[in-house]
C-alpha cells in the first residue's frame, strides 16, 4: 500500500503535465480564463507532490505533511472554484476570491499559532470535537463553505441558462464540484485508504474542468446518464429473462436430459418473444420518467413535407411551418425567417419576420454582413448553426456583437439555411427542445432536411406573393392612369376654356379701343369733335387697355411662377397695411354690388418680413375671387390672428381668414381651383365684368396668390361645405404667413424701414367696416 500511495502522486503529476499540454494545444476558450485553469493544475500538482513528503517529516516548526496537503488542497479549491464560477456566470468571482484569500490567511495564522497541528493524522476528524484543533477547524469550515458556494453557483447557472448546452455545462460543473468536495473530505480525513481515493477524485474533477474549458461543447452528462440507465435496464431485463429461462429449465430437469433439446429451444423462443415487448415497454417508461423524447426522422420528415406542400400563401406557409416543425421535432417554438433578394455581390443579407410587427407597425428586419461567419456557414457548408455555437464556438468569434444580440433576442436554439438553386431564400429557426436536451447531430440533420423541403414550398409561395403584389401594383397603376387621364382631360378642357376666356377678355377691350378710335376718326373728319366726348372716349380706351395689361401681367406672373423665377423683395411690413391696400381699390366694386366687405382684428398684429407689393396682389386676388362668387347683398369678412410656434425652432405665423357667403366650392374642386386656367363652371355662362357676380376671368388669380404666398414660406387653402347656387353655403380661404421668411424664399434685395399704418391715408381706420351693407346705401 505504501508503494501504491507513493506511485499515485507521481501519476497524478504526470497527468497534470499532460493536461498542461492539452490547455495550450486546444486553446479554444482563452477568454474564459486560461490563467486560472493553469493555476488550478499547478495547485493540483503541488497537492499531489505533498503526498510524497514523509509522514513524520516537519517542514517548518510543527508544520508537516498533513498541513502541507491541506494547504495545497485549499489553494486548489480556490482556483477550481474561480474557474467554475467564471464559466457559469461569465464574471470574475471577486467575492469568492476575497473569501478564499481570507480563508488561506486565517488557516496559515492558525497553523503558526496553534500549539499542535493534527490535520492529516489518523482519525483526527473524529477527535476534532473532543480535542479542538484551530487549524483543523478553519480548514474544515472552509471546505464546508466551499461545499455550499460551489454547488450553489452551479445551480445558479442551471436555472438561469436559456440554452440547453449551457444547462448541461452547469450540470457538469455541479457534478465536478461535488466530486472535488468529496475528494477534499477524503484527503483531509487522514485515513490511509481514503486519501488516495480523494486524490483520484480531485484529479477527476480537475480533468473535467480542463475538458470544460478546452471545448465549447462539454460532455453531455444527462445524455450519458440516460444512456447508462437505459443500458442498465436493458441488461437487467435480459439477464432476468435468461435467468428465469434457466431456472425454469432447471426445475423441469431439461438441462440434465440430453433428449430435451426441443423443449429448451422452445423455452428460449418464449423468452426471446417476451423480451422484445418488455424491452419496448420499459424503454418507453424510462423515457417518460426521464423526460426524454426520441424523434423518428423518417416519419417527421414525411409529415412535415405533407403539411407544407399544401400551402401557397406566404403567411399561411409561415404558420404551417412553425406548427408542423414544433410537432415534428418536439421543440417549444419555431420561426420562418425570410431573406430579401440576395445577390452574390451584395454586402449584407436582410432577414425579416413576416408575421411580426415592431413598435412602428413594420415587419421586424435585421441584417447579416457578407463576411459574417454565420452567413458563410450557411452559404458554403449549408449546415445548421446553433445559437450556442454562435456564442461559444471559436469558429464564430468574429461574429459582430449586434448580429449575436439580434439572433439571441429571437430566443431560438438552431438556424438552418433554406437554399434553392444555390440562393439563400430563408432560414428555418428552432427553439429549445421540450425535454431540455441540446440539439444533437441527428437533430441538426433532420432540421437541415426539413429546410431543404421548405425551399420549394417557400419559393412557390413567394412567387404567388410576388404575382399578387404585381397585380396590386398594376391595379394601382391603372387607377393612376385613369386619374391621370381624367386630369389630362380636365387640363385639355382648361386650355380650351382659357383660349375661350382669353380671346373673350382680349376681344372686348380691343373692340372698344377700335370702336372708339374709329369714332374719333369719324368725328375728326366731320369736324364735330367735342372735348367732353373725346375725354369720355379716351377714358374708356384707357380702361380697355388697362384690362388688357392686367391680363398680360397675370400671364407673365404665372410664367415666372412656373419656372420659379419670381423674385421677392423683402422688407418689414404690417399685415394690416397689406390688407388695407388690397381692399381699398375694391371698395367701389363692393359698394356697387351692395356687398358688406369688412376687416376686423387687424390691430396689434406683429410686423412681418415680406414683399409688400406681391402680398397686396395675392390678397387682392383672393378677395376679388370672393367678390365674384358672392351674390349681391352678400358678406365678406376678413379676420387675422397670430399663431405661436410649438417650440423655439418653429416660427410664429399670421393666419388671415377670408370668409364669404357665396355659392361655395365643390369638395372635388378645393385643390383644383389653385391650378392655372382652372374654372369651376362653363366660361361661356359667365359675364364679362371683372367684379360682377360669376364674372369672367382667365383663371390665374388664385394661382398667382398661391405662388406668392408659398414664395414667402406660407400656405393657402380653402374650406367649403360644397357648391350650391341657391343656398350659398359660402367659402373660407385661410392664408398663413411666417413672421420671417424661410431660407428657401428668394431674396433679391432688402429695404430698410417698415411699412406701417402711417403710410396709409388718414381717412382709413384700423377697426371699421369699409363697405356697409346695401341697407345703408338708401
XYZ file of C-alpha atoms in Angstrom:
778
model
C 0.000 0.000 0.000
C 2.896 2.336 0.755
C 4.267 1.797 -2.722
C 0.853 2.437 -4.245
C 0.478 5.650 -2.245
C 3.920 6.736 -3.361
C 3.344 5.962 -7.052
C -0.108 7.540 -7.299
C 1.061 11.152 -6.691
C 3.650 10.749 -9.442
C 0.987 9.506 -11.817
C -1.205 12.464 -10.871
C 1.647 14.900 -11.548
C 2.316 13.322 -14.949
C -1.370 13.577 -15.818
C -1.342 17.252 -14.782
C 1.602 17.838 -17.128
C -0.375 16.197 -19.932
C -3.312 18.446 -19.103
C -0.982 21.461 -19.327
C -0.202 20.435 -22.884
C -3.885 19.984 -23.665
C -4.624 23.510 -22.442
C -2.044 25.129 -24.683
C -2.819 22.955 -27.716
C -6.615 23.227 -27.545
C -6.844 26.893 -26.654
C -10.483 27.329 -27.663
C -11.730 29.292 -24.663
C -8.907 31.680 -23.829
C -11.373 34.415 -22.916
C -12.865 32.271 -20.150
C -9.716 32.494 -18.013
C -6.886 30.170 -19.035
C -4.546 31.570 -16.306
C -6.871 30.344 -13.571
C -7.079 26.923 -15.183
C -3.279 26.733 -15.288
C -3.146 27.812 -11.657
C -5.609 25.028 -10.800
C -3.306 22.439 -12.386
C -0.333 23.884 -10.508
C -2.253 23.614 -7.232
C -3.247 20.049 -8.116
C 0.384 19.144 -8.818
C 1.539 20.749 -5.559
C -1.137 18.890 -3.606
C -0.076 15.589 -5.195
C 3.596 16.377 -4.524
C 2.786 16.935 -0.843
C 1.814 13.265 -0.642
C 5.481 12.426 -1.320
C 6.596 14.109 1.911
C 7.472 11.513 4.592
C 4.824 11.053 7.260
C 6.958 12.182 10.234
C 8.907 14.935 8.464
C 8.391 18.541 9.655
C 8.804 21.314 7.112
C 8.610 24.345 9.408
C 8.381 24.032 13.176
C 5.191 21.963 13.737
C 4.045 22.038 10.100
C 4.376 18.675 8.409
C 2.932 16.568 5.631
C -0.706 16.783 6.740
C -0.845 20.582 6.809
C 1.081 20.843 3.516
C -1.529 18.652 1.844
C -4.325 20.705 3.437
C -2.765 23.997 2.338
C -2.362 22.757 -1.244
C -5.922 21.486 -1.142
C -7.187 24.911 -0.012
C -5.373 26.660 -2.858
C -6.726 24.050 -5.274
C -10.318 24.598 -4.134
C -9.981 28.377 -4.503
C -8.570 28.092 -8.032
C -11.076 25.406 -9.035
C -13.977 27.468 -7.689
C -12.774 30.521 -9.605
C -12.752 28.565 -12.865
C -16.209 27.157 -12.117
C -17.835 30.481 -11.245
C -16.221 32.284 -14.205
C -17.526 29.658 -16.597
C -21.038 29.640 -15.141
C -21.557 33.369 -14.632
C -19.105 34.833 -17.148
C -17.721 37.204 -14.477
C -14.680 37.222 -12.210
C -15.834 35.997 -8.757
C -14.413 38.764 -6.580
C -16.408 37.709 -3.516
C -15.203 34.126 -3.874
C -11.582 35.207 -4.282
C -11.804 37.565 -1.329
C -13.303 34.876 0.893
C -10.739 32.325 -0.318
C -7.747 34.549 0.386
C -9.163 35.349 3.816
C -9.547 31.628 4.467
C -5.923 30.983 3.463
C -4.584 33.739 5.694
C -6.602 32.541 8.707
C -5.567 28.938 8.033
C -1.867 29.836 7.937
C -2.115 32.020 11.057
C -3.989 29.271 12.899
C -1.295 26.770 11.979
C 1.517 29.081 13.098
C -0.101 29.956 16.424
C -1.600 26.585 17.361
C 0.391 24.512 19.920
C -0.338 21.345 17.980
C -1.469 20.518 14.431
C -3.363 17.278 13.959
C -4.523 17.751 10.351
C -3.806 14.631 8.343
C -3.398 12.348 11.333
C -5.451 9.179 11.561
C -8.984 9.763 12.883
C -8.297 13.471 13.536
C -11.737 14.372 12.211
C -13.327 12.086 14.783
C -11.311 13.743 17.571
C -11.994 17.285 16.309
C -14.989 17.780 18.600
C -13.351 16.388 21.739
C -9.905 17.880 21.079
C -10.402 21.083 19.049
C -7.655 21.953 16.586
C -7.716 25.593 15.389
C -6.120 24.875 12.024
C -8.318 21.823 11.556
C -11.466 23.768 12.398
C -10.551 26.525 9.929
C -9.775 24.000 7.189
C -12.971 22.046 7.740
C -15.075 25.237 7.918
C -13.592 26.442 4.627
C -14.430 23.164 2.914
C -17.998 23.389 4.248
C -18.365 26.942 2.884
C -17.000 25.792 -0.469
C -19.471 22.913 -0.343
C -22.262 25.480 -0.217
C -20.978 28.132 -2.626
C -19.707 25.973 -5.492
C -22.843 23.823 -5.919
C -24.881 26.991 -5.412
C -23.062 28.685 -8.287
C -23.638 25.624 -10.475
C -27.352 25.626 -9.600
C -27.485 29.350 -10.412
C -26.089 28.685 -13.862
C -28.519 25.805 -14.341
C -31.666 27.770 -13.536
C -30.648 30.978 -15.331
C -29.415 29.435 -18.566
C -31.598 29.742 -21.680
C -29.638 27.335 -23.863
C -29.660 23.584 -23.129
C -25.909 23.406 -23.794
C -25.327 25.927 -21.007
C -27.629 23.924 -18.753
C -25.603 20.817 -19.496
C -22.372 22.666 -18.627
C -23.904 23.767 -15.335
C -24.838 20.159 -14.527
C -21.317 19.051 -15.403
C -19.849 21.692 -13.109
C -22.239 20.623 -10.359
C -21.015 17.042 -10.637
C -17.372 18.161 -10.728
C -17.885 20.389 -7.673
C -19.431 17.532 -5.695
C -16.589 15.197 -6.718
C -13.974 17.808 -5.753
C -15.576 18.426 -2.368
C -15.863 14.696 -1.651
C -12.241 14.252 -2.643
C -11.226 17.089 -0.324
C -13.011 15.487 2.627
C -11.402 12.116 1.859
C -7.928 13.664 1.666
C -8.095 15.580 4.945
C -9.656 12.572 6.702
C -6.198 11.169 7.395
C -7.293 7.623 6.559
C -4.645 5.792 4.579
C -7.145 4.068 2.317
C -9.314 7.151 1.748
C -6.598 9.662 0.880
C -5.627 8.047 -2.484
C -9.316 7.852 -3.378
C -9.652 11.546 -2.558
C -6.632 12.354 -4.727
C -8.180 10.451 -7.638
C -11.462 12.299 -7.093
C -9.658 15.641 -7.244
C -7.826 14.556 -10.388
C -11.151 13.612 -11.969
C -12.709 16.996 -11.135
C -9.670 18.928 -12.392
C -9.613 16.870 -15.604
C -13.298 17.654 -16.075
C -12.560 21.358 -15.602
C -9.855 21.196 -18.277
C -12.288 19.428 -20.594
C -14.980 22.049 -19.990
C -12.541 24.875 -20.663
C -10.862 23.489 -23.768
C -14.001 22.605 -25.719
C -17.076 24.708 -26.416
C -19.425 21.708 -26.183
C -18.888 19.941 -22.882
C -19.574 16.320 -22.005
C -23.340 15.699 -22.040
C -23.940 14.435 -18.538
C -27.686 13.949 -18.878
C -27.461 12.061 -22.163
C -24.758 9.820 -20.719
C -26.824 9.212 -17.601
C -29.890 8.403 -19.701
C -27.843 6.050 -21.862
C -26.336 4.378 -18.836
C -29.721 3.860 -17.181
C -31.213 2.578 -20.413
C -28.354 0.143 -20.937
C -28.511 -0.950 -17.303
C -32.250 -1.515 -17.571
C -31.959 -3.487 -20.806
C -29.111 -5.590 -19.454
C -31.092 -6.235 -16.290
C -34.167 -7.285 -18.265
C -32.085 -9.513 -20.500
C -30.331 -11.094 -17.554
C -33.637 -11.572 -15.732
C -35.233 -13.334 -18.707
C -32.186 -15.544 -19.232
C -32.042 -16.337 -15.544
C -35.772 -17.087 -15.483
C -35.444 -19.364 -18.508
C -32.508 -21.201 -16.931
C -34.353 -21.603 -13.633
C -37.446 -22.953 -15.395
C -35.321 -25.378 -17.385
C -33.557 -26.444 -14.193
C -36.829 -27.001 -12.345
C -38.155 -29.073 -15.220
C -34.947 -31.063 -15.383
C -34.416 -30.138 -19.000
C -30.752 -29.308 -18.544
C -29.969 -32.856 -17.331
C -31.960 -34.640 -20.025
C -29.969 -34.852 -23.278
C -33.186 -35.592 -25.228
C -34.946 -32.365 -24.137
C -33.242 -30.067 -26.650
C -36.503 -29.296 -28.387
C -38.107 -28.134 -25.138
C -35.076 -25.980 -24.306
C -35.275 -24.402 -27.766
C -38.981 -23.759 -27.293
C -38.309 -22.187 -23.898
C -35.650 -19.944 -25.458
C -38.079 -18.818 -28.147
C -40.656 -17.941 -25.490
C -38.064 -15.907 -23.569
C -36.970 -14.095 -26.735
C -40.586 -13.385 -27.673
C -41.265 -11.892 -24.260
C -38.031 -9.911 -24.355
C -38.983 -7.642 -27.273
C -42.291 -6.201 -25.920
C -40.936 -5.999 -22.378
C -37.934 -4.073 -23.648
C -40.128 -1.668 -25.635
C -42.458 -1.060 -22.695
C -39.612 -0.489 -20.259
C -37.763 1.699 -22.756
C -40.817 3.926 -23.227
C -41.424 4.022 -19.486
C -37.824 5.038 -18.878
C -38.041 7.817 -21.473
C -41.217 9.098 -19.881
C -39.683 9.050 -16.417
C -36.514 10.798 -17.589
C -38.490 13.254 -19.729
C -36.562 12.472 -22.915
C -38.037 12.128 -26.392
C -36.784 10.285 -29.448
C -37.900 11.616 -32.824
C -38.275 9.283 -35.783
C -36.553 11.321 -38.538
C -38.251 9.479 -41.398
C -41.768 9.923 -40.038
C -41.078 13.523 -39.010
C -39.710 14.480 -42.442
C -42.624 12.788 -44.227
C -45.232 14.532 -42.075
C -43.502 17.879 -42.485
C -43.342 17.548 -46.268
C -47.022 16.631 -46.496
C -48.131 19.633 -44.466
C -46.112 22.378 -46.149
C -46.798 21.144 -49.693
C -50.475 22.082 -49.299
C -49.872 25.812 -48.800
C -49.237 28.577 -51.334
C -49.978 31.591 -49.134
C -46.785 33.062 -47.665
C -48.251 33.969 -44.278
C -50.113 30.673 -44.035
C -46.920 28.838 -45.011
C -45.022 30.551 -42.199
C -47.687 29.470 -39.691
C -47.803 25.926 -41.080
C -44.019 25.604 -40.988
C -43.916 26.724 -37.351
C -46.715 24.445 -36.162
C -45.525 21.380 -38.081
C -41.905 21.863 -37.101
C -42.790 22.187 -33.428
C -44.792 18.965 -33.529
C -42.272 17.022 -35.608
C -39.110 17.982 -33.719
C -40.717 18.380 -30.286
C -39.494 21.955 -29.869
C -41.082 24.776 -27.906
C -41.123 27.331 -30.703
C -40.022 27.860 -34.288
C -39.986 30.595 -36.906
C -39.582 31.000 -40.639
C -37.222 33.859 -41.490
C -37.448 35.287 -44.986
C -34.429 36.605 -46.860
C -34.816 39.556 -49.182
C -33.345 39.143 -52.637
C -29.673 38.401 -52.031
C -27.213 38.570 -54.901
C -23.605 37.440 -54.856
C -22.291 40.991 -54.910
C -24.452 42.265 -52.041
C -22.667 43.369 -48.876
C -25.461 42.396 -46.491
C -28.332 39.956 -46.392
C -31.592 41.199 -44.896
C -33.800 38.797 -42.949
C -37.323 39.543 -41.814
C -40.099 38.009 -39.761
C -43.230 38.244 -41.932
C -45.731 37.877 -39.102
C -44.113 40.225 -36.559
C -44.687 43.959 -36.320
C -42.495 46.223 -34.264
C -43.434 49.355 -32.346
C -43.860 51.324 -35.570
C -46.068 48.618 -37.115
C -43.423 47.446 -39.552
C -42.018 43.994 -40.035
C -39.052 43.117 -37.856
C -35.917 43.162 -40.016
C -32.227 42.628 -39.326
C -29.078 42.204 -41.385
C -26.052 39.924 -41.515
C -22.829 41.183 -43.058
C -21.370 39.427 -46.068
C -18.289 38.430 -44.038
C -20.337 37.125 -41.125
C -19.160 33.629 -40.079
C -22.806 32.668 -39.663
C -23.666 33.637 -43.225
C -20.553 31.897 -44.576
C -21.539 28.681 -42.802
C -24.995 28.867 -44.343
C -23.800 29.667 -47.856
C -20.705 27.460 -48.060
C -21.406 24.435 -45.872
C -25.215 24.727 -45.978
C -25.447 23.305 -42.477
C -27.470 24.476 -39.476
C -25.881 26.661 -36.818
C -26.867 26.554 -33.158
C -27.114 29.644 -31.003
C -24.644 28.023 -28.608
C -22.073 27.642 -31.387
C -22.538 31.275 -32.402
C -21.684 32.430 -28.899
C -19.065 29.896 -27.779
C -17.560 28.149 -30.795
C -14.189 29.765 -31.699
C -15.132 29.432 -35.371
C -17.695 32.205 -34.825
C -15.608 34.525 -32.648
C -15.507 37.112 -35.479
C -19.301 37.451 -35.456
C -20.494 41.002 -34.899
C -21.999 41.556 -31.452
C -25.036 43.279 -32.975
C -25.784 40.193 -35.059
C -25.455 37.992 -31.968
C -27.749 40.252 -29.953
C -30.428 40.223 -32.650
C -30.325 36.446 -33.079
C -30.250 35.965 -29.311
C -33.364 38.133 -28.998
C -35.247 35.669 -31.223
C -34.894 33.089 -28.427
C -34.058 30.286 -30.853
C -31.585 27.410 -30.493
C -30.798 26.372 -34.084
C -30.910 28.017 -37.515
C -30.911 26.074 -40.809
C -30.458 27.776 -44.208
C -33.127 27.357 -46.880
C -31.342 27.172 -50.240
C -32.865 26.912 -53.717
C -30.603 26.837 -56.774
C -27.620 27.962 -54.680
C -29.548 31.017 -53.477
C -30.378 31.694 -49.825
C -34.098 32.496 -49.644
C -34.862 31.868 -45.982
C -33.818 30.458 -42.633
C -35.617 27.847 -40.559
C -35.268 28.617 -36.838
C -35.989 26.204 -33.982
C -36.375 26.962 -30.307
C -35.319 24.787 -27.402
C -36.449 21.164 -27.294
C -39.276 20.327 -24.945
C -37.212 17.832 -22.966
C -34.475 20.423 -22.391
C -31.765 18.453 -24.192
C -29.422 20.151 -26.678
C -29.533 19.660 -30.425
C -27.536 16.573 -31.327
C -26.093 15.932 -34.812
C -29.094 13.763 -35.692
C -31.427 16.648 -34.771
C -29.471 19.104 -36.906
C -29.512 16.652 -39.820
C -33.294 16.398 -39.546
C -33.592 20.192 -39.361
C -31.418 20.525 -42.485
C -33.642 18.025 -44.296
C -36.752 19.991 -43.355
C -35.092 23.218 -44.502
C -34.417 21.627 -47.896
C -38.064 20.556 -48.116
C -39.158 24.080 -47.206
C -37.180 25.601 -50.085
C -39.531 24.599 -52.899
C -42.669 25.460 -50.927
C -41.232 28.825 -49.900
C -40.186 29.672 -53.446
C -43.670 28.838 -54.750
C -45.305 30.895 -52.009
C -43.040 33.860 -52.725
C -43.788 33.595 -56.441
C -47.504 33.680 -55.666
C -46.974 36.630 -53.312
C -44.893 38.451 -55.941
C -47.572 37.793 -58.549
C -50.268 39.187 -56.290
C -48.095 42.167 -55.467
C -47.555 42.728 -59.174
C -51.292 42.545 -59.784
C -51.880 45.021 -56.976
C -49.281 47.390 -58.388
C -50.822 47.076 -61.835
C -54.223 47.913 -60.390
C -52.731 50.932 -58.665
C -51.038 51.974 -61.899
C -54.286 51.521 -63.791
C -56.097 53.668 -61.271
C -53.297 56.196 -61.561
C -53.574 56.137 -65.333
C -57.310 56.651 -65.098
C -56.799 59.550 -62.717
C -54.103 60.967 -64.986
C -56.398 60.574 -67.955
C -59.135 62.439 -66.135
C -56.694 65.170 -65.171
C -55.406 65.422 -68.734
C -58.965 65.711 -69.976
C -59.627 68.406 -67.406
C -56.415 70.195 -68.361
C -57.370 69.966 -72.009
C -60.734 71.453 -71.147
C -58.943 74.080 -69.077
C -56.745 75.046 -72.022
C -59.784 75.239 -74.270
C -61.567 77.333 -71.681
C -58.532 79.578 -71.367
C -58.459 80.148 -75.112
C -62.144 80.997 -74.961
C -61.695 83.231 -71.930
C -58.526 84.891 -73.159
C -59.993 85.561 -76.592
C -63.113 86.926 -74.968
C -61.131 89.001 -72.461
C -58.917 90.395 -75.213
C -61.601 90.801 -77.905
C -63.825 93.003 -75.741
C -61.242 95.696 -74.907
C -59.813 95.510 -78.417
C -63.290 96.057 -79.851
C -63.749 99.022 -77.521
C -60.412 100.503 -78.499
C -61.106 100.016 -82.205
C -64.656 101.362 -81.935
C -63.700 104.496 -80.060
C -60.729 105.066 -82.373
C -62.995 104.846 -85.439
C -65.481 107.165 -83.780
C -62.805 109.755 -83.005
C -61.521 109.499 -86.574
C -65.046 110.000 -87.979
C -65.732 112.980 -85.740
C -62.402 114.464 -86.685
C -63.178 114.144 -90.415
C -66.581 115.789 -89.916
C -65.153 118.481 -87.670
C -67.521 117.519 -84.865
C -65.001 116.819 -82.108
C -66.337 117.765 -78.693
C -63.737 117.867 -75.905
C -66.173 116.296 -73.421
C -66.982 113.438 -75.800
C -63.310 112.890 -76.563
C -62.470 112.817 -72.853
C -65.082 110.095 -72.226
C -63.907 108.012 -75.160
C -60.275 108.330 -74.067
C -61.267 107.204 -70.571
C -62.981 104.114 -71.984
C -59.952 103.366 -74.165
C -57.743 103.686 -71.078
C -59.934 101.191 -69.159
C -59.790 98.738 -72.046
C -56.009 98.953 -72.289
C -55.747 98.609 -68.501
C -57.812 95.430 -68.667
C -55.539 94.040 -71.387
C -52.481 94.989 -69.368
C -53.822 93.190 -66.277
C -54.404 90.028 -68.299
C -50.918 90.115 -69.839
C -49.339 90.863 -66.439
C -51.166 87.924 -64.871
C -49.938 85.612 -67.609
C -46.362 86.853 -67.144
C -46.604 86.326 -63.378
C -47.811 82.762 -63.879
C -44.978 82.059 -66.301
C -42.495 83.306 -63.671
C -44.066 81.039 -61.077
C -43.803 78.074 -63.452
C -40.023 78.459 -63.740
C -39.661 79.714 -60.154
C -38.258 82.974 -61.438
C -40.416 85.393 -59.458
C -38.097 87.497 -57.286
C -39.408 88.694 -53.945
C -38.076 91.848 -52.332
C -38.431 91.509 -48.584
C -38.919 94.392 -46.195
C -40.696 94.810 -42.908
C -44.392 95.341 -43.418
C -47.605 95.372 -41.456
C -50.286 92.820 -42.278
C -52.866 95.491 -41.597
C -51.230 97.756 -44.183
C -51.143 94.972 -46.751
C -54.813 94.124 -46.264
C -55.936 97.757 -46.341
C -54.052 98.329 -49.586
C -55.623 95.162 -51.000
C -59.149 96.190 -50.046
C -59.096 99.894 -50.889
C -59.345 99.563 -54.712
C -62.245 97.139 -54.321
C -64.433 99.401 -52.184
C -66.347 100.908 -55.126
C -66.980 97.496 -56.713
C -68.275 96.098 -53.418
C -70.489 99.123 -52.919
C -71.971 98.750 -56.400
C -72.723 95.065 -55.678
C -74.108 96.001 -52.222
C -71.620 93.658 -50.546
C -70.581 94.035 -46.930
C -66.766 93.865 -47.015
C -65.243 94.159 -43.538
C -61.796 93.709 -41.976
C -61.548 93.250 -38.200
C -58.970 92.195 -35.636
C -56.011 93.577 -37.582
C -54.742 95.937 -34.908
C -51.779 94.733 -32.869
C -50.572 92.088 -35.307
C -46.770 91.738 -35.376
C -44.714 93.081 -38.255
C -43.610 90.535 -40.865
C -40.859 90.442 -43.478
C -42.493 90.307 -46.895
C -42.657 91.643 -50.427
C -45.432 94.107 -49.764
C -46.382 94.678 -53.409
C -46.684 90.960 -54.158
C -48.662 90.211 -50.998
C -51.080 93.035 -51.796
C -51.546 91.421 -55.209
C -52.095 87.973 -53.654
C -54.647 89.136 -51.066
C -56.453 91.247 -53.658
C -56.791 88.239 -55.981
C -58.330 86.160 -53.180
C -60.725 88.952 -52.202
C -61.689 89.549 -55.855
C -62.491 85.844 -56.117
C -64.774 86.169 -53.089
C -66.486 89.201 -54.642
C -67.102 87.386 -57.938
C -68.753 84.355 -56.366
C -70.781 86.137 -53.685
C -74.289 87.207 -54.768
C -75.313 90.839 -54.498
C -76.088 91.766 -50.923
C -73.730 89.123 -49.542
C -70.992 89.466 -46.955
C -67.191 89.078 -46.960
C -65.424 89.106 -43.579
C -61.651 89.335 -43.145
C -60.039 88.494 -39.791
C -56.490 87.736 -38.672
C -54.721 86.226 -35.670
C -51.243 85.237 -34.506
C -50.351 81.516 -34.342
C -47.490 80.804 -31.940
C -44.855 78.201 -32.852
C -44.856 74.893 -30.990
C -41.183 75.240 -29.964
C -38.212 77.568 -30.334
C -37.372 76.174 -33.764
C -40.915 76.774 -35.055
C -41.561 80.285 -36.415
C -44.617 82.260 -35.298
C -47.202 82.816 -38.036
C -50.019 85.161 -39.021
C -53.254 83.475 -40.126
C -55.686 85.515 -42.224
C -59.217 84.203 -42.774
C -61.351 85.483 -45.682
C -64.920 84.170 -45.355
C -67.752 84.878 -47.787
C -71.414 83.973 -48.153
C -71.050 82.975 -51.791
C -72.074 79.966 -53.825
C -69.367 77.767 -52.283
C -66.933 75.334 -53.866
C -67.427 71.664 -54.622
C -65.217 69.417 -52.486
C -63.616 67.942 -55.606
C -62.513 71.422 -56.691
C -60.942 72.601 -53.412
C -57.437 71.786 -54.675
C -58.041 72.331 -58.375
C -59.061 75.993 -58.100
C -55.421 76.913 -57.426
C -54.302 75.450 -60.748
C -53.742 77.880 -63.583
C -56.580 78.395 -66.079
C -58.908 76.221 -63.977
C -62.552 77.313 -63.878
C -65.244 75.570 -61.877
C -68.010 76.355 -64.391
C -68.504 76.788 -68.098
C -66.814 80.067 -69.062
C -69.452 80.677 -71.752
C -72.031 81.165 -68.981
C -70.036 83.898 -67.244
C -70.452 87.598 -67.650
C -67.540 89.710 -68.774
C -67.475 92.143 -65.874
C -64.412 91.894 -63.670
C -66.344 92.291 -60.407
C -69.772 91.100 -61.471
C -71.388 88.045 -59.913
C -69.887 84.934 -61.539
C -67.764 87.346 -63.592
C -65.361 86.029 -66.200
C -61.606 85.894 -65.870
C -58.587 83.964 -67.129
C -58.410 81.711 -64.068
C -54.994 82.950 -62.939
C -55.744 84.993 -59.831
C -55.706 82.191 -57.262
C -52.723 80.562 -58.978
C -50.697 83.760 -58.570
C -51.888 84.168 -54.974
C -50.808 80.627 -54.092
C -47.386 81.092 -55.730
C -46.693 84.395 -53.955
C -47.806 83.107 -50.550
C -45.766 79.907 -50.832
C -42.816 82.014 -52.001
C -42.997 83.692 -48.585
C -42.867 80.295 -46.876
C -46.591 80.364 -46.174
C -49.558 78.326 -47.305
C -53.101 78.891 -48.520
C -56.085 76.575 -48.514
C -59.859 76.788 -48.747
C -62.711 75.118 -46.910
C -66.303 74.937 -48.115
C -69.343 72.727 -47.408
C -69.965 72.455 -51.146
C -71.347 74.301 -54.165
C -74.971 75.469 -54.156
C -76.252 78.383 -56.236
C -79.441 78.693 -54.176
C -78.396 78.086 -50.551
C -75.000 79.795 -50.934
C -73.060 77.893 -48.226
C -70.032 80.157 -48.684
C -66.297 79.532 -48.659
C -63.439 80.371 -46.301
C -59.890 80.973 -47.500
C -57.045 80.600 -44.977
C -53.671 82.234 -45.531
C -50.736 81.625 -43.177
C -47.539 83.670 -43.363
C -44.411 83.296 -41.191
C -43.135 86.387 -39.408
C -39.744 85.780 -41.020
C -39.335 84.166 -44.443
C -37.711 80.763 -44.644
C -34.274 80.170 -46.118
C -35.954 78.813 -49.247
C -37.556 82.204 -50.016
C -35.966 84.129 -52.901
C -34.175 87.256 -51.629
C -33.109 89.874 -54.163
C -32.582 92.918 -52.009
C -33.618 94.095 -48.575
C -35.081 97.513 -47.975
C -34.819 99.272 -44.662
C -37.680 100.742 -42.780
C -41.112 99.406 -42.140
C -44.427 99.917 -43.814
C -46.742 100.835 -41.010
C -50.116 102.393 -40.556
C -48.592 105.809 -41.019
C -48.171 105.020 -44.725
C -51.921 104.773 -45.203
C -54.318 107.582 -45.945
C -55.593 109.253 -42.823
C -59.173 108.564 -43.838
C -58.710 104.779 -43.361
C -59.456 103.409 -39.906
C -57.858 100.339 -38.364
C -61.076 98.895 -36.984
C -64.071 99.607 -39.196
C -66.352 98.239 -41.898
C -65.036 99.526 -45.203
C -68.211 98.990 -47.185
C -71.522 98.941 -45.413
C -74.359 96.675 -46.366
C -76.840 97.701 -49.018
C -79.325 98.754 -46.332
C -77.079 101.740 -45.585
C -76.983 102.843 -49.223
C -80.558 104.059 -49.464
